[in-house]
Amino acid sequence: MNQERISSPEGLALLRQQLQSRRTADKPCITVCSGTGCQAYGCQAVTAAFREELEKRDLSDQVDILTTGCHGFCERGPVVVLQPQGIFYERMKLKDVAEVVEETIAKGEVIDRLLYQDPRTGEKIVHERDVPFYKLQQREILSMNGMIDPTSIEDYIAVDGYSALVKALHEMTPDEIVDAIKQSGLRGRGGAGFPTGRKWEGCRRAEGEIKYVICNADEGDPGAYMDRSVMEGNPHSVIEGMIIAAYAIGGHRRHGLEGYIYVRNEYPLAVKNAGLALETARSYGLLGEDIAGSGFNFDIQIRRGGGAFVCGESSALMQSLQGNVGEPQAKYVRSVEKGLWNQPTTLNNVETLANVPLIIRRGWEWYAGIGTEGSKGTKIFSLVGKINNTGLVEVPMGVTLREIIFDIGGGIPDSKEFKAVQTGGPSGGCLPENMLDLPVDFDELAKVGSMMGSGGMIVMDEGTCMVDIARYFLDFLKEESCGKCVPCREGIARSLEILNRICQGKGRPEDIDLLEELSETVQGFSLCALGQTAPNPVLSTLKYFRHEYEAHIFEERCPAGVCKALIEYWIDPELCTGCGACTRVCPQEAITGEKKTPHTVTRSECIKCGACYDVCRFEAITIRSAGVKAAPAVEAVEAP
Amino acid sequence: MLETATLEQILERHERDPANIIAILQDIQTEVNWLPEEDLRYVCAELEIPPSKMMALATFYRAFSLKPRGKHIVQACLGTACHVRGAVRILGAIERDLGIEGGQTDEDLQWTLETVGCLGACALGPIVVVDGEYHGQMTSAKATRVLQRIKKAEGNGSGA
């Protein structure tokens, strides 16, 4: 690239003007969401087909195609928005492309079939802004994802990108920035919720030969993907935040400054887009030497993680950056004083950094006006699991769980009952129905035994076994514990053994007490947050769903019909049509029966793999407690 | 073992800095799909890293494999969202079809089955990724079909 470097605030303003003048607001534009979710649905083929179709009709000059980052409504992908009207089409297929060009682009006709239908009112919704999933959110960070091509720095600049940086470097002192971030009330989005301004202040005051700014993009919580979407969809916002952070902690000083983005290896698109963003920012003079003509120098490198969950912990991440095994370290001295290579280090999460340009550009007063007393701003949640509208949801702090799950998320699919919502990943807890009116912020969730964490929100219905969920998280944590502290390494393994035997129907009456005792030890005597919070999934399920543990232990029954050893598959002769689909998929040849007559499962042969259950179209195959002959004794059956 | 020239290129790319060892190992694994012992010994000697530390690194980080991996890599997502939607059943079906368990590679080096914590495409759960291609909303029957299709395309290339 050979463009001019930006060397002054005026230079950036002029470039923005030029970029904006090249765009005409009423020129039709086909926006195709190209986040990882939509890519998995095949959006790239859809984009190619649009390109081809426009060419065929000689419309390439008159219609733009914009491939953006994640819009958030992953449930309905591939998602396409037609501008300038903002027409929202969901689940676009290749065969729909020609029709969209023919009808909507050329004639302005809306295609009813591709519209989103509100499941509650049955109403078809034309415009993206009116879809309840979006309408009820406050998308300060995510909204930009739908407006820009993440591989184009020009797109970002055109929507006011890097104006906060220029303002910070040319109009503000580092102390003023630290002060603004403190006043804004911004707290770290990675999980702990530490006030960002105080972290920066500590690092600014610290003495060192060099200071480091690290962006933690090692998002490892299963079921959480908001950081990935920001990094993929709007990498420049994170980079802008990092440069402002660097200036705040190290501006007007003699020491050196270096930045790292530590990104999860499992996120190839985020690695790619962030790398490209760094390159283009450098070539515009917005990163590297003499940033935007201010005389301030700072550069950023990308490091890929090695697939270790514990490296999301700050001291472990720094060990990994130094080329070591990622074991957390004792924090007698805080990392803002002695962090990476024993030098002052500021480590912030992706979403935290993406908030920074907004605060600088719009003022801390604006930001502090959003949210609750102790938690300011918006938070992105990844709403997943047994929920109608899976996707990324950005709401002001303090919104209730019920609003997120039922109003935005559209409730539970297949008319099942809500059972629990799990927040905070493996460090968090499961909250029951009567907690749904809880306002979501850092402090409220902690009070009831869960935590905000990085923003994963996994919804569970009646077909989820809470003992199995606790077992699932401990299984995950046992793999991911680095093994340094005995209470964490052994405590998690032993707790898992107990949970495994409970799930197998071999639980002992004293097991619940034993689990609680073990949990206390793991919590109290582990060095890092992984161990300290590892018992949360067990303790919170014991607190709110103790009856399920008791059913497993005392009645050898899994109420949700999940734990393999305690269930059996049974074919309801009333519903079975004898179609034979189940016999074809059964790996054990355990299902027998004449065609067009009800089939039966030979219990001694059945390995309970569930293949028949998945394939049956008549809901004839039911899961029930083992050993019970009558109709299902289970309360619920898991949906396929 | 990799050609010495290739190894040297990788080392140079990372400034022969022991702090960049994870990136160096990632690059080696990109070349050969796993980490052969001779290559690791070479890197140890060049960068003056003790073999014991190399072993600790290569076994600590899940991304690395000290055994050759198969031609086809199947990743079953076991993230929480996939879990509550029945990922365990899907994994079971794949294990039965390939005749290997999660984390294993078959003897003919055709298939490696890996389990991953979360791929972050939760709307599509349960998800299975085969050779980089995402397959969403899996059922055990669908997962088996995907594998069969690949086997067939290779002309009865037996998996197990």
PDB file of N, CA and C in Angstrom, chain A residues 377-442:
ATOM      1  N   GLY A 377     -21.608   1.089  31.586  1.00  0.00           N
ATOM      2  CA  GLY A 377     -21.487   0.757  30.176  1.00  0.00           C
ATOM      3  C   GLY A 377     -22.356  -0.421  29.754  1.00  0.00           C
ATOM      4  N   THR A 378     -22.067  -0.914  28.557  1.00  0.00           N
ATOM      5  CA  THR A 378     -22.795  -2.077  28.057  1.00  0.00           C
ATOM      6  C   THR A 378     -21.916  -3.304  28.224  1.00  0.00           C
ATOM      7  N   LYS A 379     -22.535  -4.469  28.103  1.00  0.00           N
ATOM      8  CA  LYS A 379     -21.761  -5.721  28.132  1.00  0.00           C
ATOM      9  C   LYS A 379     -22.305  -6.626  27.035  1.00  0.00           C
ATOM     10  N   ILE A 380     -21.386  -7.299  26.368  1.00  0.00           N
ATOM     11  CA  ILE A 380     -21.802  -8.254  25.340  1.00  0.00           C
ATOM     12  C   ILE A 380     -21.893  -9.642  25.967  1.00  0.00           C
ATOM     13  N   PHE A 381     -22.999 -10.301  25.761  1.00  0.00           N
ATOM     14  CA  PHE A 381     -23.144 -11.684  26.235  1.00  0.00           C
ATOM     15  C   PHE A 381     -23.290 -12.603  25.044  1.00  0.00           C
ATOM     16  N   SER A 382     -22.744 -13.801  25.172  1.00  0.00           N
ATOM     17  CA  SER A 382     -23.048 -14.766  24.123  1.00  0.00           C
ATOM     18  C   SER A 382     -24.109 -15.690  24.675  1.00  0.00           C
ATOM     19  N   LEU A 383     -25.263 -15.569  24.085  1.00  0.00           N
ATOM     20  CA  LEU A 383     -26.461 -16.254  24.549  1.00  0.00           C
ATOM     21  C   LEU A 383     -26.593 -17.549  23.754  1.00  0.00           C
ATOM     22  N   VAL A 384     -26.346 -18.676  24.406  1.00  0.00           N
ATOM     23  CA  VAL A 384     -26.268 -19.949  23.677  1.00  0.00           C
ATOM     24  C   VAL A 384     -26.956 -21.065  24.445  1.00  0.00           C
ATOM     25  N   GLY A 385     -26.989 -22.232  23.851  1.00  0.00           N
ATOM     26  CA  GLY A 385     -27.583 -23.399  24.504  1.00  0.00           C
ATOM     27  C   GLY A 385     -29.009 -23.603  24.045  1.00  0.00           C
ATOM     28  N   LYS A 386     -29.895 -23.876  25.015  1.00  0.00           N
ATOM     29  CA  LYS A 386     -31.289 -24.156  24.673  1.00  0.00           C
ATOM     30  C   LYS A 386     -32.064 -22.843  24.623  1.00  0.00           C
ATOM     31  N   ILE A 387     -31.826 -22.117  23.554  1.00  0.00           N
ATOM     32  CA  ILE A 387     -32.417 -20.790  23.424  1.00  0.00           C
ATOM     33  C   ILE A 387     -32.808 -20.583  21.968  1.00  0.00           C
ATOM     34  N   ASN A 388     -33.921 -19.880  21.743  1.00  0.00           N
ATOM     35  CA  ASN A 388     -34.379 -19.693  20.369  1.00  0.00           C
ATOM     36  C   ASN A 388     -33.439 -18.837  19.543  1.00  0.00           C
ATOM     37  N   ASN A 389     -33.034 -17.691  20.101  1.00  0.00           N
ATOM     38  CA  ASN A 389     -32.181 -16.784  19.329  1.00  0.00           C
ATOM     39  C   ASN A 389     -30.740 -16.850  19.826  1.00  0.00           C
ATOM     40  N   THR A 390     -30.020 -17.853  19.393  1.00  0.00           N
ATOM     41  CA  THR A 390     -28.607 -17.913  19.758  1.00  0.00           C
ATOM     42  C   THR A 390     -27.898 -16.730  19.133  1.00  0.00           C
ATOM     43  N   GLY A 391     -27.016 -16.095  19.884  1.00  0.00           N
ATOM     44  CA  GLY A 391     -26.270 -15.012  19.281  1.00  0.00           C
ATOM     45  C   GLY A 391     -25.610 -14.121  20.301  1.00  0.00           C
ATOM     46  N   LEU A 392     -25.045 -13.021  19.812  1.00  0.00           N
ATOM     47  CA  LEU A 392     -24.375 -12.071  20.684  1.00  0.00           C
ATOM     48  C   LEU A 392     -25.328 -10.938  21.007  1.00  0.00           C
ATOM     49  N   VAL A 393     -25.399 -10.625  22.288  1.00  0.00           N
ATOM     50  CA  VAL A 393     -26.366  -9.666  22.776  1.00  0.00           C
ATOM     51  C   VAL A 393     -25.618  -8.583  23.545  1.00  0.00           C
ATOM     52  N   GLU A 394     -25.789  -7.337  23.145  1.00  0.00           N
ATOM     53  CA  GLU A 394     -25.142  -6.255  23.895  1.00  0.00           C
ATOM     54  C   GLU A 394     -26.222  -5.425  24.589  1.00  0.00           C
ATOM     55  N   VAL A 395     -26.129  -5.372  25.897  1.00  0.00           N
ATOM     56  CA  VAL A 395     -27.147  -4.664  26.678  1.00  0.00           C
ATOM     57  C   VAL A 395     -26.461  -3.798  27.732  1.00  0.00           C
ATOM     58  N   PRO A 396     -27.180  -2.764  28.215  1.00  0.00           N
ATOM     59  CA  PRO A 396     -26.605  -1.993  29.319  1.00  0.00           C
ATOM     60  C   PRO A 396     -26.524  -2.871  30.565  1.00  0.00           C
ATOM     61  N   MET A 397     -25.514  -2.691  31.374  1.00  0.00           N
ATOM     62  CA  MET A 397     -25.419  -3.400  32.639  1.00  0.00           C
ATOM     63  C   MET A 397     -26.691  -3.144  33.438  1.00  0.00           C
ATOM     64  N   GLY A 398     -27.157  -4.162  34.125  1.00  0.00           N
ATOM     65  CA  GLY A 398     -28.323  -3.974  34.980  1.00  0.00           C
ATOM     66  C   GLY A 398     -29.618  -4.500  34.391  1.00  0.00           C
ATOM     67  N   VAL A 399     -29.590  -4.893  33.122  1.00  0.00           N
ATOM     68  CA  VAL A 399     -30.762  -5.530  32.519  1.00  0.00           C
ATOM     69  C   VAL A 399     -30.964  -6.878  33.212  1.00  0.00           C
ATOM     70  N   THR A 400     -32.188  -7.349  33.331  1.00  0.00           N
ATOM     71  CA  THR A 400     -32.381  -8.615  34.042  1.00  0.00           C
ATOM     72  C   THR A 400     -32.123  -9.812  33.132  1.00  0.00           C
ATOM     73  N   LEU A 401     -31.831 -10.939  33.789  1.00  0.00           N
ATOM     74  CA  LEU A 401     -31.629 -12.186  33.043  1.00  0.00           C
ATOM     75  C   LEU A 401     -32.875 -12.517  32.228  1.00  0.00           C
ATOM     76  N   ARG A 402     -34.049 -12.239  32.809  1.00  0.00           N
ATOM     77  CA  ARG A 402     -35.295 -12.564  32.116  1.00  0.00           C
ATOM     78  C   ARG A 402     -35.408 -11.791  30.800  1.00  0.00           C
ATOM     79  N   GLU A 403     -35.052 -10.504  30.841  1.00  0.00           N
ATOM     80  CA  GLU A 403     -35.125  -9.711  29.607  1.00  0.00           C
ATOM     81  C   GLU A 403     -34.183 -10.277  28.544  1.00  0.00           C
ATOM     82  N   ILE A 404     -32.983 -10.665  28.981  1.00  0.00           N
ATOM     83  CA  ILE A 404     -32.019 -11.185  28.011  1.00  0.00           C
ATOM     84  C   ILE A 404     -32.515 -12.504  27.431  1.00  0.00           C
ATOM     85  N   ILE A 405     -32.955 -13.402  28.292  1.00  0.00           N
ATOM     86  CA  ILE A 405     -33.284 -14.749  27.828  1.00  0.00           C
ATOM     87  C   ILE A 405     -34.630 -14.796  27.109  1.00  0.00           C
ATOM     88  N   PHE A 406     -35.624 -14.099  27.648  1.00  0.00           N
ATOM     89  CA  PHE A 406     -36.954 -14.241  27.057  1.00  0.00           C
ATOM     90  C   PHE A 406     -37.304 -13.153  26.049  1.00  0.00           C
ATOM     91  N   ASP A 407     -36.955 -11.884  26.346  1.00  0.00           N
ATOM     92  CA  ASP A 407     -37.347 -10.827  25.408  1.00  0.00           C
ATOM     93  C   ASP A 407     -36.406 -10.779  24.201  1.00  0.00           C
ATOM     94  N   ILE A 408     -35.119 -10.816  24.462  1.00  0.00           N
ATOM     95  CA  ILE A 408     -34.161 -10.761  23.359  1.00  0.00           C
ATOM     96  C   ILE A 408     -33.919 -12.157  22.794  1.00  0.00           C
ATOM     97  N   GLY A 409     -33.714 -13.107  23.699  1.00  0.00           N
ATOM     98  CA  GLY A 409     -33.381 -14.469  23.267  1.00  0.00           C
ATOM     99  C   GLY A 409     -34.575 -15.268  22.769  1.00  0.00           C
ATOM    100  N   GLY A 410     -35.776 -14.760  23.008  1.00  0.00           N
ATOM    101  CA  GLY A 410     -36.955 -15.443  22.474  1.00  0.00           C
ATOM    102  C   GLY A 410     -37.328 -16.712  23.218  1.00  0.00           C
ATOM    103  N   GLY A 411     -36.744 -16.944  24.386  1.00  0.00           N
ATOM    104  CA  GLY A 411     -37.147 -18.085  25.209  1.00  0.00           C
ATOM    105  C   GLY A 411     -36.593 -19.418  24.750  1.00  0.00           C
ATOM    106  N   ILE A 412     -37.196 -20.468  25.253  1.00  0.00           N
ATOM    107  CA  ILE A 412     -36.672 -21.829  25.083  1.00  0.00           C
ATOM    108  C   ILE A 412     -37.354 -22.495  23.889  1.00  0.00           C
ATOM    109  N   PRO A 413     -36.594 -23.203  23.062  1.00  0.00           N
ATOM    110  CA  PRO A 413     -37.207 -23.854  21.891  1.00  0.00           C
ATOM    111  C   PRO A 413     -38.076 -25.056  22.257  1.00  0.00           C
ATOM    112  N   ASP A 414     -38.874 -25.471  21.326  1.00  0.00           N
ATOM    113  CA  ASP A 414     -39.708 -26.677  21.412  1.00  0.00           C
ATOM    114  C   ASP A 414     -40.623 -26.685  22.636  1.00  0.00           C
ATOM    115  N   SER A 415     -41.107 -25.542  23.025  1.00  0.00           N
ATOM    116  CA  SER A 415     -41.975 -25.365  24.206  1.00  0.00           C
ATOM    117  C   SER A 415     -41.529 -26.137  25.443  1.00  0.00           C
ATOM    118  N   LYS A 416     -40.220 -26.181  25.627  1.00  0.00           N
ATOM    119  CA  LYS A 416     -39.686 -26.797  26.846  1.00  0.00           C
ATOM    120  C   LYS A 416     -39.653 -25.769  27.982  1.00  0.00           C
ATOM    121  N   GLU A 417     -39.492 -26.275  29.185  1.00  0.00           N
ATOM    122  CA  GLU A 417     -39.412 -25.402  30.357  1.00  0.00           C
ATOM    123  C   GLU A 417     -37.969 -24.941  30.580  1.00  0.00           C
ATOM    124  N   PHE A 418     -37.817 -23.693  30.965  1.00  0.00           N
ATOM    125  CA  PHE A 418     -36.505 -23.181  31.362  1.00  0.00           C
ATOM    126  C   PHE A 418     -36.078 -23.873  32.658  1.00  0.00           C
ATOM    127  N   LYS A 419     -34.807 -24.257  32.734  1.00  0.00           N
ATOM    128  CA  LYS A 419     -34.344 -24.811  34.004  1.00  0.00           C
ATOM    129  C   LYS A 419     -33.271 -23.937  34.667  1.00  0.00           C
ATOM    130  N   ALA A 420     -32.263 -23.551  33.920  1.00  0.00           N
ATOM    131  CA  ALA A 420     -31.165 -22.807  34.543  1.00  0.00           C
ATOM    132  C   ALA A 420     -30.427 -21.998  33.492  1.00  0.00           C
ATOM    133  N   VAL A 421     -29.717 -20.977  33.968  1.00  0.00           N
ATOM    134  CA  VAL A 421     -28.801 -20.272  33.081  1.00  0.00           C
ATOM    135  C   VAL A 421     -27.437 -20.289  33.748  1.00  0.00           C
ATOM    136  N   GLN A 422     -26.430 -20.620  32.955  1.00  0.00           N
ATOM    137  CA  GLN A 422     -25.077 -20.716  33.474  1.00  0.00           C
ATOM    138  C   GLN A 422     -24.319 -19.489  32.997  1.00  0.00           C
ATOM    139  N   THR A 423     -23.789 -18.729  33.930  1.00  0.00           N
ATOM    140  CA  THR A 423     -23.000 -17.559  33.533  1.00  0.00           C
ATOM    141  C   THR A 423     -21.574 -17.718  34.047  1.00  0.00           C
ATOM    142  N   GLY A 424     -20.652 -17.052  33.385  1.00  0.00           N
ATOM    143  CA  GLY A 424     -19.285 -17.009  33.892  1.00  0.00           C
ATOM    144  C   GLY A 424     -18.417 -18.188  33.514  1.00  0.00           C
ATOM    145  N   GLY A 425     -18.863 -19.027  32.581  1.00  0.00           N
ATOM    146  CA  GLY A 425     -18.021 -20.143  32.130  1.00  0.00           C
ATOM    147  C   GLY A 425     -17.718 -21.104  33.265  1.00  0.00           C
ATOM    148  N   PRO A 426     -16.583 -21.801  33.166  1.00  0.00           N
ATOM    149  CA  PRO A 426     -16.256 -22.815  34.166  1.00  0.00           C
ATOM    150  C   PRO A 426     -16.048 -22.221  35.566  1.00  0.00           C
ATOM    151  N   SER A 427     -15.926 -20.896  35.654  1.00  0.00           N
ATOM    152  CA  SER A 427     -15.755 -20.279  36.964  1.00  0.00           C
ATOM    153  C   SER A 427     -17.082 -19.843  37.563  1.00  0.00           C
ATOM    154  N   GLY A 428     -18.122 -19.919  36.772  1.00  0.00           N
ATOM    155  CA  GLY A 428     -19.396 -19.364  37.207  1.00  0.00           C
ATOM    156  C   GLY A 428     -20.336 -20.416  37.755  1.00  0.00           C
ATOM    157  N   GLY A 429     -21.591 -20.027  37.845  1.00  0.00           N
ATOM    158  CA  GLY A 429     -22.547 -20.950  38.427  1.00  0.00           C
ATOM    159  C   GLY A 429     -23.830 -21.013  37.624  1.00  0.00           C
ATOM    160  N   CYS A 430     -24.712 -21.941  38.039  1.00  0.00           N
ATOM    161  CA  CYS A 430     -25.997 -22.126  37.374  1.00  0.00           C
ATOM    162  C   CYS A 430     -27.083 -21.497  38.230  1.00  0.00           C
ATOM    163  N   LEU A 431     -27.871 -20.615  37.634  1.00  0.00           N
ATOM    164  CA  LEU A 431     -28.923 -19.944  38.386  1.00  0.00           C
ATOM    165  C   LEU A 431     -30.298 -20.439  37.950  1.00  0.00           C
ATOM    166  N   PRO A 432     -31.186 -20.656  38.929  1.00  0.00           N
ATOM    167  CA  PRO A 432     -32.503 -21.206  38.617  1.00  0.00           C
ATOM    168  C   PRO A 432     -33.516 -20.132  38.244  1.00  0.00           C
ATOM    169  N   GLU A 433     -34.719 -20.580  37.958  1.00  0.00           N
ATOM    170  CA  GLU A 433     -35.809 -19.726  37.477  1.00  0.00           C
ATOM    171  C   GLU A 433     -36.066 -18.526  38.393  1.00  0.00           C
ATOM    172  N   ASN A 434     -36.058 -18.759  39.712  1.00  0.00           N
ATOM    173  CA  ASN A 434     -36.423 -17.663  40.613  1.00  0.00           C
ATOM    174  C   ASN A 434     -35.352 -16.576  40.729  1.00  0.00           C
ATOM    175  N   MET A 435     -34.262 -16.734  39.992  1.00  0.00           N
ATOM    176  CA  MET A 435     -33.221 -15.697  39.997  1.00  0.00           C
ATOM    177  C   MET A 435     -33.297 -14.858  38.718  1.00  0.00           C
ATOM    178  N   LEU A 436     -34.287 -15.138  37.884  1.00  0.00           N
ATOM    179  CA  LEU A 436     -34.299 -14.512  36.558  1.00  0.00           C
ATOM    180  C   LEU A 436     -34.496 -13.001  36.589  1.00  0.00           C
ATOM    181  N   ASP A 437     -35.034 -12.487  37.687  1.00  0.00           N
ATOM    182  CA  ASP A 437     -35.244 -11.040  37.737  1.00  0.00           C
ATOM    183  C   ASP A 437     -34.047 -10.293  38.308  1.00  0.00           C
ATOM    184  N   LEU A 438     -32.978 -11.016  38.460  1.00  0.00           N
ATOM    185  CA  LEU A 438     -31.738 -10.428  38.950  1.00  0.00           C
ATOM    186  C   LEU A 438     -31.159  -9.479  37.893  1.00  0.00           C
ATOM    187  N   PRO A 439     -30.818  -8.249  38.293  1.00  0.00           N
ATOM    188  CA  PRO A 439     -30.135  -7.390  37.329  1.00  0.00           C
ATOM    189  C   PRO A 439     -28.709  -7.901  37.107  1.00  0.00           C
ATOM    190  N   VAL A 440     -28.316  -7.935  35.848  1.00  0.00           N
ATOM    191  CA  VAL A 440     -27.011  -8.510  35.541  1.00  0.00           C
ATOM    192  C   VAL A 440     -25.920  -7.445  35.651  1.00  0.00           C
ATOM    193  N   ASP A 441     -25.105  -7.543  36.676  1.00  0.00           N
ATOM    194  CA  ASP A 441     -23.867  -6.770  36.715  1.00  0.00           C
ATOM    195  C   ASP A 441     -22.830  -7.538  37.540  1.00  0.00           C
ATOM    196  N   PHE A 442     -21.630  -6.989  37.641  1.00  0.00           N
ATOM    197  CA  PHE A 442     -20.540  -7.729  38.292  1.00  0.00           C
ATOM    198  C   PHE A 442     -20.921  -8.163  39.708  1.00  0.00           C
TER     199      PHE A 442
END
